[in-house]
Structure formats: structure tokens, C-alpha cells
Amino acid sequence: MAQSKGWVRRYFKAFCKGFFVAVPVAVTFLDRVACVARVEGASMQPSLNPGGSQSSDVVLLNHWKVRNFEVQRGDIVSLVSPKNPEQKIIKRVIALEGDIVKTMGHKNRYVKVPRGHIWVEGDHHGHSFDSNSFGPQKETTTIVYFHALCCHILQFSLPQPGWNSQVFN
Amino acid sequence: MLRGVLGKTFRLVGYTIQYGCIAHCAFEYVGGVVMCSGPSMEPTIQNSDVVFAENLSRHFYGIQRGDIVIAKSPSDPKSNICKRVIGLEGDKILTNSPSDFFKSHSYVPTGHVWLEGDNLQNSTDSRYYGPIPYGLIRGRIFFKILKRFSKVLIWLSEA
């Protein structure tokens, strides 16, 4: 009787120990280093989701790369939507702070990207809710859930000229 | 001898990683202690006051008008600002100063909040840079440590 009680206690102790080690480490890893996500929607065709609704791309989000908020023009990033904080959107970085953008479809023809902001666009122009609709995206919002994607190698490509707005810097 | 030292080092590294991860989870999902600097929230929060901030309201979208929140600065992603929420999305905000004759107003867009400091003369807030997206909010302040205790805390942290 005493022996079985001891066994239960030891098991409980081991479980707690493992739980309080594994869960924080896993959560920290997923928040700070990398995690996996599925891409939905057509705003980044043909780079991501070229097959439309038949097949969704799965991508690796690299948090570690943007821990200092450094992104380059041409990176594909994932950010919290400025219209709906519960949603994340995936776009390509077109211009950084200080650049002047010649826009396609925005109310001002030329926009200077303010400090702390970046200009993002989807590759599929016309089907994309991006900076042409909501203006320069605050870099800090993108950074809240800012991930620089290392994406699905087969589909990764550089933006073609004429797809996106032009940048003068 | 070497094995003993190596074993001890590994155990130390393991404990550091474990407690570091627990600290990260606590600060990210539960809350923590923050020191505020700057005069923009006087008299509610003085310069170098120590306050408790909780992050649960942000994750459950429970931030309300009148809450004091900590948010990432819209012009510098590495620094934080501490202001009061004046308006949520859809609210009508008066944006003129009392000396203006014509009253001008604007509506807070969806997914954004309007922040203002309590010390209106000495605060750069949404009147200067506009409404900020909800996603920039880091946490809500719910408790302030009394002045005499915060002096002790600051003294301890500097010692």
C-alpha cells in the first residue's frame, strides 16, 4: 500500500518537472526562434499559393532574423493586420523608412515612408490588401508578429519589375 | 575532474535556459514590472515610477477606454510608450486645442486606438502621430507602487 502511494507521488513529481521545463521552452522557441504556418489567400501569387485554393503553401517563419527589426527590401514578411488585430497577413517589403514610393492605386501618387514604417505589397496586384490600401505600414506593428519568412524554396522568387510600386531612395 | 566540471556547467546552462524561458513566458503572457520615465502621464504616473503591467487584456482584446497601456512607439520599434486610451475604433475624437475656433474631429479607423498622455501640454501622443494599430499595444497598467517603496526598489536595482 505504502509502495504504491510512493509510486504515484514520484510519477506526479516527474510529470510536473517535465511539464514546467518542456512547455516554457517550447513556447519560447516558437515565439522567438521559428514556427510553421499555412498560407491562405491569393494576394502573394505566384510566389506563394500558386495553386489557388487547391493547395496551401506551408512556410517556415523565422523570428530570430528580425529580433532587431532589420528587414531588407524584397523580404517576404508576416505581420499583424492593421485593420484587424486578430489576423495576420503575409506581404513583401517594397520600401523602408525614408524611401519615396510611386504608388499603384493609393490616393497619393508619391508617398514618403515615415520613420519606423515600411511599405508592403502583395505580389498579386489587384487582389491584395496592402499598403496601397492602408498606407505605409508601421514597422512596429509588423514587428509585433514580425517574421521574416524563409519560404517554400521551390516557389521563392525575386519580385519582377512592374509587379509592384517603384521605389526611389 | 574534468567530467565533474563539465557536468556542472551543463546543469547550469540547462537551468539558465529553463528559467529564462519561464521568465519569457511570464513577461509575454502574464505581465511584469515596468519603470516609466518621462513627464507625459503626470500627475497619474510620475517620472521613474514603478508599475505593474499585465498582458492578459491585450491577448483577450479587453482593452477599454480610460485604460493606461504600454505600447511600442510608432516611430521607433525598440522603445515603448505609456499613454491612456482615449478612443477605440469607430470613436469620434476632437483633435483641436481649446484655443481653436473651429472644432475639428476625426474618427478612429478600425483596428486602431487613440492614445493621449494625461499631461496634455507635455506629451507626444496620437495628437501628433495619429491613431496607432491595436497590435502595437503590449500591456495594461493596473497597479502603481507607492513612491516610498519604489525608491527602495530603484535603490536595490542600482546597488
Coordinates of C-alpha atoms in Angstrom, one line a residue:
Chain A
M1 CA 0.0 0.0 0.0
A2 CA 2.8 2.4 1.0
Q3 CA 4.8 1.4 -2.0
S4 CA 2.0 2.2 -4.5
K5 CA 1.5 5.6 -2.9
G6 CA 5.2 6.4 -3.2
W7 CA 5.0 5.4 -6.9
V8 CA 2.1 7.8 -7.6
R9 CA 3.9 10.6 -5.8
R10 CA 7.1 10.1 -7.8
Y11 CA 5.2 10.0 -11.0
F12 CA 3.4 13.2 -10.2
K13 CA 6.7 14.9 -9.3
A14 CA 8.3 13.8 -12.5
F15 CA 5.3 14.9 -14.6
C16 CA 5.4 18.4 -13.0
K17 CA 9.1 18.7 -13.5
G18 CA 8.8 17.8 -17.2
F19 CA 5.8 20.0 -17.7
F20 CA 7.4 23.1 -16.3
V21 CA 10.5 22.5 -18.4
A22 CA 9.0 21.5 -21.7
V23 CA 6.1 24.0 -22.0
P24 CA 8.0 27.2 -21.4
V25 CA 11.0 26.1 -23.6
A26 CA 8.6 25.1 -26.4
V27 CA 6.6 28.3 -26.2
T28 CA 9.8 30.5 -26.1
F29 CA 11.2 28.6 -29.1
L30 CA 8.0 29.1 -31.1
D31 CA 7.9 32.8 -30.2
R32 CA 11.5 33.7 -30.6
V33 CA 13.2 31.4 -33.0
A34 CA 10.9 29.9 -35.6
C35 CA 7.5 28.4 -36.2
V36 CA 5.5 26.9 -39.1
A37 CA 2.4 28.4 -40.7
R38 CA 0.0 27.8 -43.5
V39 CA -0.6 30.4 -46.1
E40 CA -4.1 31.2 -47.2
G41 CA -5.3 33.6 -49.9
A42 CA -4.2 34.7 -53.3
S43 CA -2.5 38.0 -52.6
M44 CA 1.0 36.7 -53.0
Q45 CA 0.6 34.7 -56.2
P46 CA 2.6 33.4 -57.9
S47 CA 5.3 33.4 -55.2
L48 CA 3.1 31.8 -52.6
N49 CA 0.0 29.6 -53.1
P50 CA 0.3 29.4 -56.9
G51 CA -2.3 26.6 -56.9
G52 CA -5.0 28.7 -55.5
S53 CA -7.4 27.0 -53.2
Q54 CA -6.3 23.5 -54.2
S55 CA -3.1 23.6 -52.2
S56 CA -2.0 25.9 -49.4
D57 CA 1.7 26.5 -49.0
V58 CA 3.3 25.8 -45.7
V59 CA 6.1 28.2 -44.7
L60 CA 8.7 28.5 -42.0
L61 CA 8.5 31.8 -40.2
N62 CA 11.9 32.9 -38.9
H63 CA 11.5 35.1 -35.9
W64 CA 15.2 35.1 -35.0
K65 CA 16.2 37.1 -38.1
V66 CA 14.0 40.1 -37.2
R67 CA 14.8 40.3 -33.5
N68 CA 16.5 43.7 -34.2
F69 CA 13.8 44.8 -36.6
E70 CA 16.1 44.6 -39.6
V71 CA 14.5 43.8 -42.9
Q72 CA 15.6 44.2 -46.4
R73 CA 13.6 45.3 -49.5
G74 CA 12.3 42.2 -51.2
D75 CA 11.8 40.2 -48.0
I76 CA 8.5 38.4 -47.5
V77 CA 7.2 39.2 -44.1
S78 CA 4.2 38.3 -41.9
L79 CA 2.6 41.0 -39.9
V80 CA -0.5 41.8 -37.8
S81 CA -3.2 43.3 -40.0
P82 CA -3.7 47.0 -39.2
K83 CA -7.4 46.6 -39.8
N84 CA -8.0 43.5 -37.7
P85 CA -5.6 42.7 -34.9
E86 CA -6.7 39.1 -34.8
Q87 CA -5.5 38.4 -38.3
K88 CA -2.0 38.0 -39.8
I89 CA -1.2 39.0 -43.3
I90 CA 1.8 38.0 -45.5
K91 CA 3.3 40.6 -47.8
R92 CA 6.6 41.6 -49.5
V93 CA 8.6 44.6 -48.2
I94 CA 8.9 47.1 -51.0
A95 CA 10.3 50.2 -49.3
L96 CA 11.9 51.0 -46.0
E97 CA 11.8 54.2 -43.9
G98 CA 12.9 57.3 -45.8
D99 CA 12.2 55.9 -49.3
I100 CA 9.8 57.6 -51.7
V101 CA 7.3 55.2 -53.3
K102 CA 5.4 55.8 -56.6
T103 CA 2.2 54.0 -55.7
M104 CA -0.3 52.0 -57.7
G105 CA -3.8 52.6 -56.5
H106 CA -3.1 54.7 -53.5
K107 CA -4.8 58.1 -53.1
N108 CA -1.4 59.9 -53.1
R109 CA 0.7 59.3 -56.2
Y110 CA 4.0 59.7 -54.3
V111 CA 4.4 58.7 -50.6
K112 CA 7.4 59.1 -48.4
V113 CA 7.7 56.3 -45.9
P114 CA 7.9 57.8 -42.4
R115 CA 10.4 56.8 -39.7
G116 CA 9.6 53.5 -38.1
H117 CA 7.4 52.4 -41.0
I118 CA 7.7 50.1 -44.1
W119 CA 5.8 49.8 -47.3
V120 CA 4.4 46.3 -48.0
E121 CA 2.7 44.9 -51.1
G122 CA 1.4 41.6 -52.2
D123 CA 2.8 40.2 -55.4
H124 CA -0.7 39.7 -56.9
H125 CA -1.5 43.3 -57.6
G126 CA -5.3 43.9 -57.6
H127 CA -6.0 41.0 -55.3
S128 CA -4.0 42.3 -52.4
F129 CA -5.0 44.4 -49.3
D130 CA -1.7 46.1 -48.7
S131 CA 0.0 49.5 -48.3
N132 CA -1.7 50.7 -51.5
S133 CA -5.0 50.4 -49.4
F134 CA -3.9 51.3 -45.9
G135 CA -0.7 53.4 -46.4
P136 CA 2.8 52.8 -45.0
Q137 CA 2.6 50.0 -42.5
K138 CA 4.0 50.9 -39.2
E139 CA 7.2 48.9 -38.9
T140 CA 6.4 48.3 -35.3
T141 CA 3.1 46.6 -36.0
T142 CA 4.8 44.4 -38.4
I143 CA 7.4 43.7 -35.7
V144 CA 4.8 42.6 -33.1
Y145 CA 4.5 39.4 -35.0
F146 CA 7.2 40.2 -37.4
H147 CA 8.6 37.1 -39.0
A148 CA 10.9 37.1 -42.0
L149 CA 10.0 34.1 -44.0
C150 CA 12.3 31.5 -45.3
C151 CA 9.7 30.1 -47.5
H152 CA 9.0 27.1 -49.6
I153 CA 12.2 27.0 -51.6
L154 CA 10.6 25.9 -54.9
Q155 CA 8.4 28.9 -55.1
F156 CA 10.8 31.6 -53.8
S157 CA 11.5 34.2 -56.4
L158 CA 12.5 37.8 -56.6
P159 CA 9.9 40.4 -57.5
Q160 CA 9.6 41.1 -61.2
P161 CA 9.8 44.7 -62.3
G162 CA 6.4 46.2 -62.9
W163 CA 4.7 43.9 -60.4
N164 CA 5.0 46.4 -57.6
S165 CA 5.2 50.1 -57.0
Q166 CA 8.6 51.7 -57.7
V167 CA 11.0 52.8 -55.1
F168 CA 13.2 55.9 -55.1
N169 CA 15.8 56.1 -52.3
Chain B
M1 CA 37.7 16.0 -12.5
L2 CA 37.0 17.4 -15.9
R3 CA 33.9 15.4 -16.2
G4 CA 32.6 16.9 -12.9
V5 CA 33.2 20.4 -14.1
L6 CA 31.6 19.7 -17.5
G7 CA 28.6 18.1 -15.8
K8 CA 28.2 21.1 -13.6
T9 CA 28.5 23.6 -16.5
F10 CA 25.8 21.7 -18.5
R11 CA 23.5 21.7 -15.5
L12 CA 24.0 25.4 -15.0
V13 CA 23.3 26.1 -18.7
G14 CA 20.2 23.9 -18.5
Y15 CA 18.8 25.7 -15.5
T16 CA 19.6 29.1 -17.1
I17 CA 17.7 28.2 -20.3
Q18 CA 14.8 26.8 -18.3
Y19 CA 14.4 29.8 -16.1
G20 CA 15.0 32.2 -19.0
C21 CA 12.1 30.5 -20.9
I22 CA 9.8 30.7 -17.9
A23 CA 10.7 34.4 -17.5
H24 CA 9.9 35.0 -21.2
C25 CA 6.6 33.2 -20.9
A26 CA 5.7 35.2 -17.8
F27 CA 6.6 38.6 -19.3
E28 CA 5.0 37.8 -22.6
Y29 CA 1.7 36.2 -21.5
V30 CA 1.1 37.3 -17.9
G31 CA 2.8 40.6 -17.0
G32 CA 5.7 42.2 -15.3
V33 CA 7.1 45.2 -13.6
V34 CA 7.9 48.2 -15.6
M35 CA 9.6 51.5 -14.8
C36 CA 8.1 54.5 -16.6
S37 CA 10.2 57.6 -17.4
G38 CA 9.0 60.9 -18.7
P39 CA 6.5 63.6 -17.8
S40 CA 3.7 62.8 -20.2
M41 CA 1.5 61.0 -17.7
E42 CA 1.7 63.3 -14.7
P43 CA 0.1 63.5 -12.2
T44 CA -1.1 59.9 -12.6
I45 CA 2.4 58.4 -13.2
Q46 CA 5.4 60.5 -12.2
N47 CA 8.9 60.2 -13.8
S48 CA 10.6 57.0 -12.8
D49 CA 7.6 55.4 -11.2
V50 CA 7.5 51.6 -11.0
V51 CA 4.2 50.0 -12.1
F52 CA 2.8 46.5 -12.7
A53 CA 1.6 45.7 -16.2
E54 CA -0.5 42.8 -17.3
N55 CA -0.7 41.3 -20.8
L56 CA -3.8 39.2 -20.5
S57 CA -6.2 42.1 -21.6
R58 CA -4.2 42.5 -24.7
H59 CA -4.5 38.8 -25.7
F60 CA -8.2 38.7 -25.0
Y61 CA -8.9 42.1 -26.6
G62 CA -10.2 43.6 -23.3
I63 CA -8.5 47.0 -23.5
Q64 CA -11.1 49.7 -22.8
R65 CA -11.4 53.5 -22.9
G66 CA -9.6 55.0 -19.9
D67 CA -7.0 52.2 -19.5
I68 CA -3.4 53.2 -19.3
V69 CA -1.4 51.0 -21.7
I70 CA 2.1 50.3 -22.7
A71 CA 2.7 50.2 -26.4
K72 CA 5.5 50.1 -28.9
S73 CA 6.5 53.5 -30.1
P74 CA 5.3 54.0 -33.7
S75 CA 8.4 55.9 -34.7
D76 CA 10.9 53.6 -33.0
P77 CA 10.2 49.9 -32.7
K78 CA 12.7 49.4 -29.9
S79 CA 11.2 51.8 -27.4
N80 CA 7.9 51.7 -25.5
I81 CA 5.4 54.5 -24.7
C82 CA 3.0 54.7 -21.8
K83 CA -0.3 56.5 -22.5
R84 CA -4.0 56.4 -21.8
V85 CA -6.5 55.0 -24.3
I86 CA -8.9 57.8 -25.2
G87 CA -10.8 56.2 -28.1
L88 CA -11.3 52.8 -29.6
E89 CA -12.1 52.0 -33.2
G90 CA -15.1 54.0 -34.6
D91 CA -15.0 56.6 -31.9
K92 CA -15.1 60.3 -32.8
I93 CA -12.1 62.3 -31.5
L94 CA -11.9 66.0 -31.1
T95 CA -8.4 66.9 -32.4
N96 CA -8.2 70.6 -31.9
S97 CA -6.8 72.6 -29.0
P98 CA -9.1 74.7 -26.8
S99 CA -7.8 77.9 -28.5
D100 CA -9.0 76.9 -31.9
F101 CA -12.3 78.5 -33.0
F102 CA -13.4 75.7 -35.3
K103 CA -13.9 72.2 -33.8
S104 CA -12.2 69.6 -35.9
H105 CA -12.7 65.9 -35.3
S106 CA -11.7 62.6 -36.8
Y107 CA -12.8 59.0 -36.5
V108 CA -10.6 56.3 -35.2
P109 CA -10.2 53.7 -38.0
T110 CA -10.9 50.0 -37.5
G111 CA -8.2 48.1 -35.7
H112 CA -6.7 51.3 -34.2
V113 CA -6.7 53.1 -30.9
W114 CA -6.2 56.8 -29.9
L115 CA -3.8 57.4 -27.1
E116 CA -3.2 60.6 -25.1
G117 CA -1.0 61.3 -22.1
D118 CA -2.5 62.8 -19.0
N119 CA -0.1 65.8 -19.1
L120 CA -1.5 67.3 -22.3
Q121 CA 1.0 70.1 -22.5
N122 CA 4.0 67.9 -22.4
S123 CA 3.1 64.7 -24.3
T124 CA 3.7 63.5 -27.8
D125 CA 0.8 61.1 -28.5
S126 CA -1.9 60.4 -31.0
R127 CA -2.5 64.1 -31.5
Y128 CA 1.0 64.2 -33.0
Y129 CA 1.3 60.8 -34.8
G130 CA -2.3 59.8 -35.3
P131 CA -4.1 56.6 -34.1
I132 CA -1.9 53.6 -33.6
P133 CA -2.8 50.0 -34.6
Y134 CA -4.1 47.8 -31.8
G135 CA -1.3 45.3 -32.5
L136 CA 1.3 47.7 -31.0
I137 CA -0.2 47.6 -27.5
R138 CA 2.0 45.4 -25.2
G139 CA 0.1 45.5 -21.9
R140 CA -2.2 47.4 -19.5
I141 CA -1.0 49.0 -16.3
F142 CA -3.2 48.1 -13.3
F143 CA -1.1 48.9 -10.2
K144 CA 1.4 51.5 -9.2
I145 CA 3.9 51.1 -6.4
L146 CA 3.8 53.8 -3.8
K147 CA 6.5 56.4 -4.1
R148 CA 8.4 55.4 -0.9
F149 CA 8.5 51.7 -1.9
S150 CA 9.6 52.5 -5.5
K151 CA 12.5 54.5 -4.1
V152 CA 13.6 51.4 -2.3
L153 CA 13.2 49.2 -5.4
I154 CA 15.2 51.6 -7.5
W155 CA 17.9 51.7 -4.8
L156 CA 18.0 47.9 -4.8
S157 CA 18.2 47.6 -8.5
E158 CA 21.1 50.1 -8.7
A159 CA 23.1 48.6 -5.9

